[in-house]
Coordinates of C-alpha atoms in Angstrom, one line a residue:
M29 CA -16.1 -22.6 16.6
S30 CA -13.7 -22.3 19.8
G31 CA -10.0 -21.9 19.9
R32 CA -9.6 -26.1 21.2
H33 CA -12.6 -27.3 18.5
F34 CA -10.3 -25.9 15.4
L35 CA -7.2 -27.5 17.0
T36 CA -9.4 -30.4 17.4
A37 CA -10.2 -30.2 13.6
F38 CA -6.4 -29.4 12.1
R39 CA -5.4 -32.9 13.6
Q40 CA -8.2 -34.8 12.6
L41 CA -6.8 -34.0 9.2
A42 CA -3.3 -34.9 9.8
S43 CA -4.8 -38.0 11.1
W44 CA -6.1 -38.6 7.8
R45 CA -2.8 -37.1 5.7
C46 CA -0.8 -39.9 7.5
S47 CA -3.1 -42.6 6.4
A48 CA -4.7 -42.1 3.7
A49 CA -5.2 -39.5 1.2
L50 CA -8.4 -37.0 1.6
S51 CA -10.9 -37.9 0.0
S52 CA -13.3 -34.9 -1.6
T53 CA -16.0 -35.1 1.3
A54 CA -13.0 -34.8 4.2
Q55 CA -11.8 -31.6 2.1
V56 CA -15.6 -30.2 2.2
R57 CA -15.4 -30.8 5.7
F58 CA -12.4 -29.5 6.6
L59 CA -12.9 -26.3 4.4
R60 CA -16.0 -26.1 6.6
L61 CA -14.3 -26.0 9.9
S62 CA -11.8 -23.5 9.0
S63 CA -14.7 -21.0 7.5
S64 CA -16.7 -21.3 11.2
S65 CA -13.6 -20.9 12.8
S66 CA -12.9 -18.1 10.9
S67 CA -16.3 -16.3 11.0
S68 CA -16.0 -16.8 15.0
S69 CA -12.4 -15.7 15.3
S70 CA -13.6 -12.4 13.2
S71 CA -16.3 -11.6 15.3
S72 CA -14.4 -12.4 18.9
S73 CA -12.2 -9.3 18.9
A74 CA -13.7 -6.3 19.9
Y75 CA -11.9 -4.9 22.1
A76 CA -10.5 -1.8 21.7
P77 CA -11.2 2.3 22.9
T78 CA -13.6 4.3 20.8
Y79 CA -12.3 6.7 18.1
S80 CA -14.3 9.2 16.4
R81 CA -14.6 9.9 13.0
L82 CA -12.3 14.1 12.9
T83 CA -10.6 15.6 10.6
H84 CA -8.4 19.4 10.4
G85 CA -10.4 19.9 13.6
R86 CA -14.0 19.0 12.9
L87 CA -16.4 15.9 12.5
L88 CA -16.8 14.2 9.3
H89 CA -19.6 13.7 7.7
N90 CA -21.0 10.4 10.3
N91 CA -20.3 11.8 13.3
R92 CA -20.5 9.0 15.9
H93 CA -18.5 6.9 17.8
R94 CA -16.6 3.9 16.7
S95 CA -15.5 0.9 18.8
Y96 CA -11.9 -0.6 16.4
S97 CA -10.7 -4.0 17.3
T98 CA -7.1 -3.8 18.7
A99 CA -6.8 -7.2 19.7
A100 CA -4.9 -9.7 17.7
T101 CA -6.4 -13.3 16.8
A102 CA -4.2 -16.0 15.2
T103 CA -4.9 -19.9 14.5
S104 CA -2.0 -22.1 13.7
A105 CA -1.9 -25.5 11.4
T106 CA 0.6 -27.9 11.1
T107 CA -0.2 -30.9 9.1
P108 CA 3.3 -33.5 8.2
D109 CA 5.7 -32.3 5.7
H110 CA 6.8 -34.1 2.4
D111 CA 8.2 -33.7 -1.0
H112 CA 7.3 -30.3 -3.2
D113 CA 7.5 -30.3 -7.1
P114 CA 10.8 -29.8 -8.3
S115 CA 9.7 -27.1 -11.3
I116 CA 10.4 -25.0 -7.9
G117 CA 14.7 -25.8 -7.3
A118 CA 16.0 -28.5 -5.3
R119 CA 15.5 -28.4 -1.9
T120 CA 18.0 -25.9 0.0
Q121 CA 19.0 -25.9 3.9
H122 CA 18.2 -22.9 5.5
K123 CA 19.3 -23.4 8.8
K124 CA 15.7 -23.2 9.4
E125 CA 15.5 -18.9 9.2
R126 CA 12.8 -17.9 10.5
V127 CA 10.0 -16.5 7.7
L128 CA 6.6 -14.2 8.8
L129 CA 5.0 -14.4 5.1
L130 CA 2.0 -11.8 4.3
M131 CA -0.5 -13.9 2.6
S132 CA -3.0 -12.1 1.2
G133 CA -4.8 -15.9 -0.4
G134 CA -4.2 -14.8 -3.0
V135 CA -1.6 -16.5 -6.1
D136 CA 1.8 -14.4 -6.2
S137 CA 1.2 -15.0 -1.4
S138 CA 0.7 -18.7 -2.3
M139 CA 2.9 -19.2 -4.4
C140 CA 5.6 -17.4 -2.3
A141 CA 4.8 -19.7 0.9
H142 CA 5.4 -23.0 -1.6
I143 CA 8.4 -21.6 -3.0
L144 CA 9.8 -20.2 1.0
H145 CA 8.9 -23.5 2.3
N146 CA 10.4 -26.3 -0.4
Q147 CA 14.0 -23.8 0.1
G148 CA 13.9 -25.2 3.7
Y149 CA 12.9 -22.0 5.7
A150 CA 10.0 -22.1 8.2
V151 CA 7.6 -20.0 6.9
T152 CA 5.0 -19.2 8.9
G153 CA 1.7 -17.5 7.1
L154 CA 0.7 -14.3 8.1
Y155 CA -3.2 -12.4 7.5
M156 CA -3.5 -8.7 8.3
H157 CA -7.2 -7.5 8.5
N158 CA -6.8 -3.8 8.3
W159 CA -10.6 -2.6 7.8
N160 CA -13.4 -3.9 9.6
H161 CA -16.5 -4.1 7.4
D162 CA -18.9 -4.7 10.0
E163 CA -17.9 -1.5 12.1
E164 CA -18.1 0.4 8.7
T165 CA -21.8 -0.2 8.4
Q166 CA -22.6 -0.1 12.6
D167 CA -21.8 3.0 14.4
E168 CA -21.6 2.5 18.1
V169 CA -21.7 4.4 21.0
E170 CA -19.4 4.6 25.2
A171 CA -21.3 2.9 27.1
L172 CA -20.8 2.4 31.5
S173 CA -18.7 -0.8 31.1
S174 CA -17.3 -2.9 34.6
P175 CA -13.9 -1.6 35.8
S176 CA -13.0 -5.2 34.3
S177 CA -13.8 -4.7 30.9
S178 CA -12.6 -1.4 31.1
S179 CA -8.8 -3.0 32.4
S180 CA -8.5 -5.5 29.6
S181 CA -9.6 -2.4 26.8
Q182 CA -6.7 -0.7 28.0
N183 CA -4.7 -4.2 28.6
S184 CA -5.2 -4.3 24.7
A185 CA -4.7 -0.9 22.8
Y186 CA -1.5 -2.5 21.3
L187 CA -3.0 -5.5 19.3
S188 CA 1.3 -7.7 20.1
E189 CA 0.1 -7.6 23.9
S190 CA -2.4 -10.4 24.0
T191 CA -4.7 -12.2 22.7
L192 CA -7.7 -11.7 24.5
S193 CA -9.7 -15.4 25.6
T194 CA -13.7 -16.0 23.6
D195 CA -14.9 -16.5 27.0
H196 CA -14.0 -13.3 28.7
Q197 CA -15.5 -11.6 25.7
Q198 CA -18.7 -13.4 26.3
S199 CA -19.2 -12.3 29.3
S200 CA -17.9 -8.1 29.5
G201 CA -20.8 -7.8 26.6
G202 CA -18.2 -7.3 22.9
N203 CA -15.9 -5.0 23.6
G204 CA -18.1 -2.9 27.1
Y205 CA -19.5 -1.4 24.2
K206 CA -23.3 -2.2 23.5
P207 CA -24.3 -1.4 19.8
I208 CA -27.0 1.6 18.8
P209 CA -29.5 0.9 16.6
R210 CA -27.8 0.7 12.7
T211 CA -28.0 4.3 11.6
A212 CA -25.9 3.9 8.5
P213 CA -27.6 2.9 5.1
I214 CA -26.5 -1.5 5.1
R215 CA -25.1 -2.5 1.7
P216 CA -23.8 -5.3 0.1
K217 CA -20.0 -6.5 1.7
A218 CA -17.7 -5.5 -0.1
C219 CA -14.4 -6.2 2.1
T220 CA -13.3 -10.1 0.9
S221 CA -11.8 -10.3 4.8
D222 CA -13.4 -13.8 5.3
R223 CA -13.2 -15.4 2.4
D224 CA -9.4 -14.1 1.6
W225 CA -8.7 -15.5 5.3
A226 CA -10.1 -18.7 4.9
D227 CA -7.8 -19.7 1.4
V228 CA -5.1 -18.6 3.7
Q229 CA -6.0 -21.2 6.1
S230 CA -6.4 -23.1 3.5
V231 CA -3.1 -23.0 1.8
C232 CA -0.9 -23.1 4.7
A233 CA -2.7 -26.1 6.0
Q234 CA -1.8 -28.1 2.8
I235 CA 1.6 -27.2 2.4
G236 CA 2.8 -28.0 5.7
I237 CA 3.0 -24.5 7.3
P238 CA 1.2 -22.4 10.5
A239 CA -1.2 -19.8 9.7
R240 CA -1.6 -16.9 11.2
R241 CA -4.4 -13.9 11.5
L242 CA -3.5 -10.1 12.8
D243 CA -6.5 -7.5 13.3
F244 CA -4.4 -3.8 12.4
S245 CA -8.0 -2.4 11.3
R246 CA -7.6 0.3 14.0
Q247 CA -3.9 0.9 13.1
Y248 CA -5.4 1.7 9.3
W249 CA -8.1 3.7 10.2
N250 CA -6.2 5.8 12.1
Q251 CA -3.1 6.0 10.3
V252 CA -4.0 5.7 6.5
F253 CA -7.5 5.9 5.4
Q254 CA -7.8 9.0 7.8
V255 CA -4.9 10.7 6.3
M256 CA -6.5 10.1 3.0
L257 CA -9.5 11.9 3.7
Q258 CA -8.1 14.4 4.2
E259 CA -5.9 15.0 1.4
Y260 CA -9.4 14.9 -0.2
E261 CA -10.3 17.6 1.7
R262 CA -7.1 19.6 1.2
G263 CA -8.1 18.9 -2.9
R264 CA -5.2 16.2 -3.4
T265 CA -5.3 13.5 -4.7
P266 CA -4.1 10.4 -2.3
N267 CA -2.1 7.2 -2.5
P268 CA -3.8 4.9 -0.1
D269 CA -1.7 2.1 -1.5
V270 CA 1.7 2.9 -0.5
S271 CA 0.8 4.9 2.8
C272 CA -0.8 1.1 3.7
N273 CA 2.8 -0.6 2.7
R274 CA 4.8 2.9 4.8
E275 CA 2.3 2.7 8.2
I276 CA 0.9 -1.1 8.0
K277 CA 2.7 -3.2 6.0
F278 CA 6.9 -2.0 7.3
G279 CA 5.1 0.1 9.8
E280 CA 2.9 -0.9 12.3
L281 CA 3.8 -4.7 11.0
I282 CA 7.7 -4.3 12.0
E283 CA 6.9 -3.0 15.3
W284 CA 5.1 -5.7 15.8
C285 CA 8.0 -8.2 15.2
W286 CA 10.8 -6.1 17.5
R287 CA 8.1 -6.6 20.5
N288 CA 8.1 -10.3 19.5
G289 CA 11.4 -12.2 19.4
G290 CA 12.4 -9.1 17.0
L291 CA 13.6 -9.0 12.9
G292 CA 16.9 -10.1 11.1
K293 CA 20.2 -10.9 13.6
D294 CA 18.4 -8.8 17.0
R295 CA 16.6 -12.1 16.9
G296 CA 19.0 -13.5 19.3
G297 CA 20.0 -16.5 17.6
E298 CA 17.4 -19.9 16.5
E299 CA 16.3 -20.9 20.0
R300 CA 14.1 -17.5 20.1
E301 CA 11.7 -16.6 19.4
G302 CA 10.8 -13.9 15.9
W303 CA 11.7 -14.1 12.6
D304 CA 14.6 -14.1 10.5
Y305 CA 13.4 -12.0 6.9
L306 CA 9.7 -10.5 6.6
A307 CA 8.7 -11.7 3.2
T308 CA 5.2 -10.5 0.8
G309 CA 4.5 -11.4 -2.4
H310 CA 5.7 -7.7 -4.3
Y311 CA 7.0 -8.1 -7.2
A312 CA 10.3 -6.1 -6.6
R313 CA 13.9 -7.4 -6.4
V314 CA 16.2 -6.5 -3.3
E315 CA 19.5 -6.5 -3.5
R316 CA 22.3 -6.5 -0.6
D317 CA 25.8 -6.0 0.4
Q318 CA 27.6 -9.7 1.3
Q319 CA 30.3 -6.9 3.2
T320 CA 28.2 -4.6 4.8
G321 CA 24.8 -5.8 4.3
V322 CA 23.2 -2.9 2.5
A323 CA 20.5 -2.8 1.3
R324 CA 19.4 -1.8 -2.2
L325 CA 15.9 -2.2 -4.0
L326 CA 15.6 -3.0 -7.6
R327 CA 12.4 -3.4 -10.4
A328 CA 11.7 -7.1 -10.4
K329 CA 12.3 -9.0 -13.4
D330 CA 8.2 -8.3 -15.0
S331 CA 8.9 -4.7 -16.0
N332 CA 4.9 -5.0 -15.8
K333 CA 4.2 -6.0 -12.6
D334 CA 7.4 -4.1 -11.4
Q335 CA 5.7 -2.7 -7.7
T336 CA 9.0 -0.3 -6.6
Y337 CA 6.4 2.4 -7.2
Y338 CA 4.4 1.0 -4.2
L339 CA 7.5 0.3 -2.0
S340 CA 9.3 3.7 -2.6
T341 CA 8.8 4.9 0.9
L342 CA 10.8 1.9 2.5
S343 CA 13.9 2.6 4.6
E344 CA 16.9 0.6 3.8
R345 CA 17.1 -0.5 7.1
V346 CA 13.5 -2.5 6.7
L347 CA 14.6 -3.9 3.1
R348 CA 17.7 -6.2 5.4
H349 CA 15.0 -7.7 6.6
V350 CA 12.8 -8.2 3.3
L351 CA 12.4 -11.4 0.7
F352 CA 10.7 -11.4 -2.1
P353 CA 10.3 -14.1 -3.2
L354 CA 8.4 -13.5 -7.3
A355 CA 11.0 -11.7 -7.7
Q356 CA 12.8 -13.1 -10.8
Y357 CA 9.6 -14.4 -11.7
D358 CA 7.0 -13.0 -14.1
K359 CA 3.4 -13.2 -13.2
P360 CA 1.9 -15.5 -16.2
T361 CA 4.9 -18.1 -15.1
V362 CA 3.5 -17.4 -11.3
K363 CA 0.0 -18.8 -12.6
R364 CA 1.4 -21.2 -14.7
M365 CA 3.6 -23.5 -12.1
A366 CA 0.7 -22.9 -9.8
L367 CA -1.7 -24.3 -12.4
S368 CA 0.9 -26.9 -13.6
F369 CA 1.4 -28.4 -10.2
A370 CA -2.9 -30.3 -10.5
S371 CA -1.8 -32.4 -13.6
S372 CA 1.6 -33.4 -12.3
S373 CA 0.7 -33.9 -8.8
T374 CA 0.4 -37.3 -7.5
A375 CA -2.6 -38.7 -6.1
N376 CA -0.7 -38.0 -2.1
Q377 CA -0.2 -34.3 -3.5
D378 CA -3.4 -34.0 -4.2
D379 CA -4.5 -31.2 -1.7
E380 CA -1.7 -28.7 -1.5
L381 CA -1.7 -29.2 -5.0
T382 CA -5.2 -28.1 -5.5
S383 CA -5.1 -25.1 -3.0
L384 CA -2.2 -23.6 -5.2
Q385 CA -4.5 -24.1 -8.3
N386 CA -7.4 -22.4 -6.4
A387 CA -5.2 -19.1 -5.9
A388 CA -4.0 -18.8 -9.3
L389 CA -7.9 -19.3 -10.5
K390 CA -9.1 -16.9 -7.9
K391 CA -9.9 -13.7 -9.4
E392 CA -7.6 -10.9 -9.0
S393 CA -8.0 -8.0 -6.6
M394 CA -8.1 -5.2 -8.8
G395 CA -10.5 -1.8 -6.3
I396 CA -9.4 -0.2 -3.7
C397 CA -11.0 -3.3 0.0
F398 CA -13.0 -0.9 1.5
V399 CA -14.5 0.2 -1.9
G400 CA -15.1 -2.9 -4.0
Q401 CA -14.9 -3.4 -7.5
R402 CA -18.5 -2.2 -8.2
R403 CA -18.0 0.8 -6.3
R404 CA -17.6 4.4 -7.6
F405 CA -14.9 6.0 -5.5
G406 CA -16.9 9.3 -5.4
D407 CA -20.4 8.0 -4.3
F408 CA -18.0 6.6 -1.3
L409 CA -16.1 8.9 -0.2
K410 CA -19.1 11.1 0.3
E411 CA -20.6 8.9 2.9
Y412 CA -17.6 10.3 4.7
L413 CA -17.0 13.8 3.7
D414 CA -19.2 17.0 2.6
P415 CA -20.1 17.8 -0.6
L416 CA -19.7 21.5 -1.7
P417 CA -20.7 22.4 -4.6
G418 CA -19.0 25.0 -6.1
P419 CA -18.4 26.7 -9.8
V420 CA -16.9 25.5 -13.1
R421 CA -14.1 27.1 -15.0
I422 CA -13.0 27.0 -18.3
N423 CA -8.9 27.1 -18.5
G424 CA -8.6 29.2 -15.6
L425 CA -10.3 31.4 -12.4
G426 CA -11.1 33.6 -14.5
G427 CA -12.4 31.8 -17.3
E428 CA -16.2 31.1 -17.8
V429 CA -18.2 29.2 -15.5
I430 CA -20.0 26.3 -17.4
G431 CA -21.7 24.9 -14.2
M432 CA -21.3 23.9 -10.6
H433 CA -19.4 20.9 -9.3
K434 CA -20.7 17.9 -6.7
G435 CA -17.6 18.6 -4.3
L436 CA -14.4 18.6 -5.3
F437 CA -12.8 16.0 -3.4
Q438 CA -14.8 13.8 -5.9
Y439 CA -12.8 15.0 -9.1
T440 CA -8.8 14.1 -9.8
V441 CA -6.5 15.5 -12.8
G442 CA -6.6 13.9 -16.4
Q443 CA -10.5 12.6 -15.6
A444 CA -13.7 13.7 -17.2
S445 CA -15.5 16.6 -15.4
G446 CA -18.9 15.1 -16.3
V447 CA -19.6 18.7 -16.5
T448 CA -22.3 19.1 -19.9
H449 CA -21.9 22.3 -21.9
K450 CA -22.7 22.8 -25.5
H451 CA -21.0 18.9 -27.2
N452 CA -17.3 19.6 -25.6
K453 CA -15.6 17.1 -23.6
W454 CA -14.5 18.5 -20.2
V455 CA -11.2 17.6 -18.7
V456 CA -10.9 18.5 -15.2
L457 CA -7.7 20.7 -14.5
R458 CA -7.1 21.1 -11.7
T459 CA -8.7 22.1 -8.6
D460 CA -9.0 25.6 -6.3
L461 CA -9.4 24.8 -2.6
P462 CA -9.3 28.6 -2.0
S463 CA -12.3 29.8 -4.2
N464 CA -13.4 26.0 -4.3
T465 CA -14.1 25.9 -7.7
L466 CA -13.3 23.4 -10.4
I467 CA -11.5 24.1 -14.0
V468 CA -11.8 21.7 -16.0
V469 CA -10.0 22.3 -19.7
D470 CA -11.7 21.0 -23.8
G471 CA -10.3 17.4 -24.7
T472 CA -7.8 14.9 -22.8
Q473 CA -5.3 16.3 -24.8
N474 CA -6.2 19.5 -24.5
D475 CA -2.3 21.4 -23.8
R476 CA -3.3 22.8 -20.8
L477 CA -3.2 18.8 -19.4
F478 CA 0.7 18.9 -20.5
S479 CA 3.6 20.1 -18.1
L480 CA 7.3 19.3 -18.4
G481 CA 8.0 19.3 -14.3
L482 CA 6.6 20.1 -11.7
I483 CA 6.8 20.2 -7.1
A484 CA 7.5 17.8 -4.8
E485 CA 7.4 17.5 -1.1
D486 CA 8.2 15.4 2.0
W487 CA 10.5 13.7 -0.3
H488 CA 12.8 10.2 1.5
W489 CA 15.3 8.7 0.6
I490 CA 15.3 5.3 1.0
S491 CA 19.1 4.6 1.8
G492 CA 18.4 7.7 3.9
A493 CA 20.8 9.8 2.0
P494 CA 20.7 11.8 -1.6
P495 CA 22.8 9.7 -3.9
K496 CA 26.3 10.7 -4.3
K497 CA 24.6 11.0 -8.4
L498 CA 22.5 13.5 -7.5
L499 CA 24.9 16.0 -6.3
R500 CA 27.6 15.1 -8.7
F501 CA 25.0 16.8 -11.8
L502 CA 24.0 19.9 -9.2
S503 CA 27.6 20.3 -8.8
S504 CA 28.3 20.3 -12.5
S505 CA 25.3 22.1 -13.4
S506 CA 26.6 25.5 -10.9
S507 CA 30.2 24.7 -12.4
S508 CA 31.8 26.4 -15.0
P509 CA 33.5 24.1 -17.7
S510 CA 36.2 25.0 -16.9
T511 CA 35.7 23.6 -13.1
T512 CA 34.1 20.2 -14.8
T513 CA 36.4 16.9 -14.1
T514 CA 37.0 14.6 -16.2
T515 CA 36.5 11.3 -15.3
T516 CA 34.1 9.6 -17.7
T517 CA 32.0 8.6 -15.5
N518 CA 31.2 11.9 -14.7
Q519 CA 31.5 13.3 -18.1
D520 CA 28.8 11.1 -19.1
E521 CA 26.9 12.3 -16.1
Q522 CA 27.3 16.0 -17.4
Q523 CA 26.3 15.0 -20.6
D524 CA 22.8 13.6 -19.7
E525 CA 20.4 16.9 -19.2
Y526 CA 18.8 14.3 -18.0
P527 CA 20.4 11.8 -15.4
F528 CA 17.8 10.3 -13.8
T529 CA 14.1 8.9 -14.9
A530 CA 11.1 9.1 -13.0
Q531 CA 7.3 7.6 -12.7
I532 CA 4.4 10.0 -11.7
R533 CA 1.9 6.4 -11.2
H534 CA 2.1 3.3 -12.1
R535 CA 3.3 0.9 -14.5
Q536 CA 3.9 4.4 -16.4
V537 CA 7.0 4.2 -18.7
P538 CA 9.9 5.4 -16.9
Q539 CA 9.9 8.9 -18.1
P540 CA 13.9 11.1 -18.0
C541 CA 14.2 13.7 -15.6
A542 CA 16.3 15.5 -13.7
I543 CA 15.8 17.5 -9.9
E544 CA 17.2 19.9 -8.1
P545 CA 16.1 21.3 -4.9
I546 CA 14.7 24.8 -4.0
S547 CA 13.3 26.9 -1.6
D548 CA 9.9 27.8 -0.8
S549 CA 10.0 30.6 -2.2
M550 CA 11.7 29.6 -5.8
A551 CA 9.0 26.9 -5.3
A552 CA 6.2 29.9 -5.7
A553 CA 7.8 31.4 -8.4
A554 CA 9.0 27.7 -10.3
A555 CA 4.8 26.4 -10.1
L556 CA 4.6 29.8 -12.4
G557 CA 7.0 28.9 -14.8
D558 CA 10.0 30.4 -13.7
Q559 CA 13.0 29.3 -14.9
M560 CA 15.6 30.5 -12.1
S561 CA 18.1 27.6 -11.1
S562 CA 18.8 26.8 -7.6
T563 CA 21.0 27.1 -6.0
I564 CA 21.7 24.0 -3.1
T565 CA 24.6 22.1 -4.0
T566 CA 25.8 20.2 -0.7
I567 CA 25.3 16.9 0.3
E568 CA 24.0 18.9 3.6
D569 CA 21.3 21.2 2.5
I570 CA 20.3 18.6 -0.2
S571 CA 19.0 16.5 2.9
S572 CA 17.2 19.2 4.3
A573 CA 15.7 20.4 1.4
R574 CA 11.7 20.3 1.9
L575 CA 11.5 20.9 -1.8
F576 CA 12.9 19.3 -5.2
R577 CA 11.9 21.0 -8.5
V578 CA 11.6 17.9 -10.8
K579 CA 12.3 18.3 -14.6
F580 CA 11.6 16.2 -17.9
K581 CA 12.8 15.4 -21.1
D582 CA 9.4 15.0 -22.6
F583 CA 6.0 16.6 -21.5
Q584 CA 4.1 14.4 -18.6
R585 CA -0.3 14.4 -18.9
A586 CA -2.4 15.2 -16.1
I587 CA -0.2 15.2 -13.4
A588 CA -2.0 15.2 -9.9
P589 CA -0.9 17.1 -6.8
G590 CA -0.9 14.0 -3.5
Q591 CA 0.2 10.7 -5.8
I592 CA 3.3 9.8 -5.8
L593 CA 6.5 10.3 -8.2
V594 CA 9.1 7.7 -7.4
L595 CA 12.6 8.3 -8.8
Y596 CA 15.2 5.7 -10.3
D597 CA 18.7 5.5 -11.4
K598 CA 18.3 2.9 -13.8
D599 CA 17.0 -0.4 -12.4
E600 CA 17.5 1.2 -8.4
C601 CA 14.7 2.5 -7.5
L602 CA 16.2 5.5 -5.2
G603 CA 13.1 7.4 -3.0
G604 CA 10.3 8.6 -3.6
A605 CA 7.8 12.1 -2.5
V606 CA 4.5 13.4 -2.3
I607 CA 3.4 16.4 -6.3
K608 CA 2.7 19.2 -4.2
S609 CA 1.6 20.9 -7.5
S610 CA 2.3 20.7 -12.0
L611 CA 4.4 23.7 -13.3
V612 CA 2.1 25.4 -15.3
R613 CA 3.5 26.4 -19.1
P614 CA 4.4 29.9 -19.4
E615 CA 1.8 30.9 -21.7
Y616 CA -0.6 29.8 -19.8
A617 CA 0.4 31.7 -16.8
H618 CA -1.2 34.6 -16.8
E619 CA -4.7 32.6 -16.9
D620 CA -4.3 32.3 -13.2
S621 CA -3.5 35.6 -11.7
G622 CA -1.2 34.3 -10.1
T623 CA -2.8 32.0 -8.0
Q624 CA -1.7 28.5 -8.9
S625 CA 0.7 28.1 -6.3
S626 CA -1.4 28.4 -4.0
S627 CA -4.8 26.1 -5.6
T628 CA -3.3 23.5 -4.5
T629 CA -1.8 23.0 -1.9
N630 CA -3.6 24.6 1.1

């Protein structure tokens, strides 16, 4: 369906709303038109250079060239404004501040649209298309193309620069690349992108705000997916959700905003394009200093749903321009509000409130989009990585061989190994990449699975610098009692051996901990149980430190290299780092003959 016919459909919808409430037949007709348009716009954006599946300088399992769409597709829907349910609060005026809201079609982002619009913001709903299922299951090779098609492909290298027309796409044969016969097995479509985009359009059109769709699939592939594959090849377990927030949602999208009118105060006034804020449906809070504007990231009201763990790699500069409308709500309340609209609505509001109700009833997405919920992640990875079998040993590298593993990337610390030997349940302790060995232990609560600390690398501080509380703690730890400061606040901090809390996984109960920067040589010793103290105590040295040792008050089970450690000071999220290795308990250090420090970090 062309853009002209799509706009015609929206004008027809607007005339229906002005005259009377939508009939059920009209609603069905409109949704079909919207769905057809979304499918057309999705298939029409296919201009891009070819990218190959490369990792560490070698070809991945499926070594063929592929093309990725970078053209941004946009759809606008405008309907007459009308009053909203007062349960959200009275409408307030924000001088029509412009908000770009990330929407997924679920209840959280749909309620964000309703709340922000009701508060008087000029909201634009944005759907980010980050995974191209069609390109995942059909490889394409570069063919000879005309100069015009080659030129247009170069012009679309950045999705924000232009939106290519459907007519030009048809005349140039798509993106200038001709697909070869499908060589990969055809499988059911796991990503629900088309359906989610249709849901976003429905909610936006019925609330009365424009909807837009941008394609970031190429950026996601290069900056998130390929990095994830590289981490699995290193024998680690990455977190692609954290990477997606840092690189795409609050990275590439922020850059897109700067190139298209600006973001925040730099937007240049109400007359200029751009947005005052970027909003998402994350459960988190942002607190801004009224005088300086400095922003802090805080836990959400709903501790069970709190998502600051996934936002720990954002910067204060970005948080200044971010809104989290659900910060004060818990998930059950958000669903109840959406569901209650249908029963309390009037005849003229049924269309809008029904869309929110449908969003509330929609099944919540729990898996990674490109994998799907009915598919084993290990099977998915085997399509991109070569499984290299190797020995399975008990307890350490010197332990008994009890079988062969199917490729180290398919195993995660703390999970069942699937190894059959005697009647024991063998659990993954760790992987040793140099020897291609999987090390397992007997039982899910084996002592070797528990550690009192870890080494973290690539530390990111949200504020841009380590907190002063950390400097005071390190200074007090290295000073004698006679030189200890006497203020009440500092006395409390010094008496507390574990002044911070941390999480090594989402929804974990915050664990009391202490951290200290260490050198590379200290990290190697610490990984084997050495308890030497750090001598780094200045703010400059802490800021430049690459490695940190984290000591927990209580034992932590299954610390997985590659996962994210997030540090908190009460409710404030201070930042995060990548877990390099766990600290081996001294009584078990001899079992690895000094190889622990290199086992998962090559």
